[in-house]
Coordinates of C-alpha atoms in Angstrom, one line a residue:
X257 CA 0.0 0.2 -0.1
X258 CA 2.7 2.4 0.7
X259 CA 3.8 1.9 -2.9
X260 CA 0.6 3.7 -3.9
X261 CA 1.8 7.3 -2.1
X262 CA 4.9 6.8 -4.9
X263 CA 2.7 5.7 -7.8
X264 CA -0.2 8.0 -8.0
X265 CA 2.0 11.5 -7.7
X266 CA 4.2 9.7 -10.5
X267 CA 0.7 9.4 -12.4
X268 CA -0.6 12.5 -11.9
X269 CA 2.8 14.1 -13.2
X270 CA 3.3 11.8 -16.4
X271 CA -0.8 12.6 -17.3
X272 CA 0.0 16.1 -17.0
X273 CA 3.6 16.4 -18.6
X274 CA 1.3 14.7 -21.3
X275 CA -1.4 17.3 -21.2
X276 CA 1.1 20.4 -21.5
X277 CA 2.7 18.3 -24.5
X278 CA -0.5 17.9 -26.3
X279 CA -1.4 21.7 -25.4
X280 CA 1.9 22.8 -26.8
X281 CA 0.9 21.1 -30.0
X282 CA -2.2 22.6 -30.6
X283 CA -0.4 26.0 -30.0
X284 CA 2.1 25.3 -32.5
X285 CA 0.0 24.1 -35.2
X286 CA 0.5 20.8 -35.4
X287 CA -2.9 19.9 -36.3
X288 CA -3.7 23.0 -38.8
X289 CA -3.1 21.0 -42.0
X290 CA -4.7 17.6 -41.7
X291 CA -5.3 16.9 -45.5
X292 CA -1.9 18.4 -46.4
X293 CA -0.4 15.0 -45.6
X294 CA -3.2 12.7 -46.8
X295 CA -3.2 14.4 -50.3
X296 CA 1.1 14.7 -50.9
X297 CA 1.1 10.9 -51.0
X298 CA -1.1 11.4 -54.2
X299 CA 1.2 14.0 -55.7
X300 CA 4.0 12.6 -58.2
X301 CA 7.1 14.1 -58.2
X302 CA 9.2 13.6 -60.8
X303 CA 12.1 14.2 -59.5
X304 CA 12.0 11.5 -57.3
X305 CA 12.8 8.6 -59.5
X306 CA 12.8 5.0 -57.9
X307 CA 15.5 2.8 -60.2

């Protein structure tokens, strides 16, 4: 039972760290162009020839 005294704060800290990383990614614009990556695979680039 004493282990819970250590695990609960560690879990809360890691959850807060994950939330902070998610909020940072929202502020930095990581999710603004969701369709660009999906459409980029369809563009045929003539410079990238596979030999």
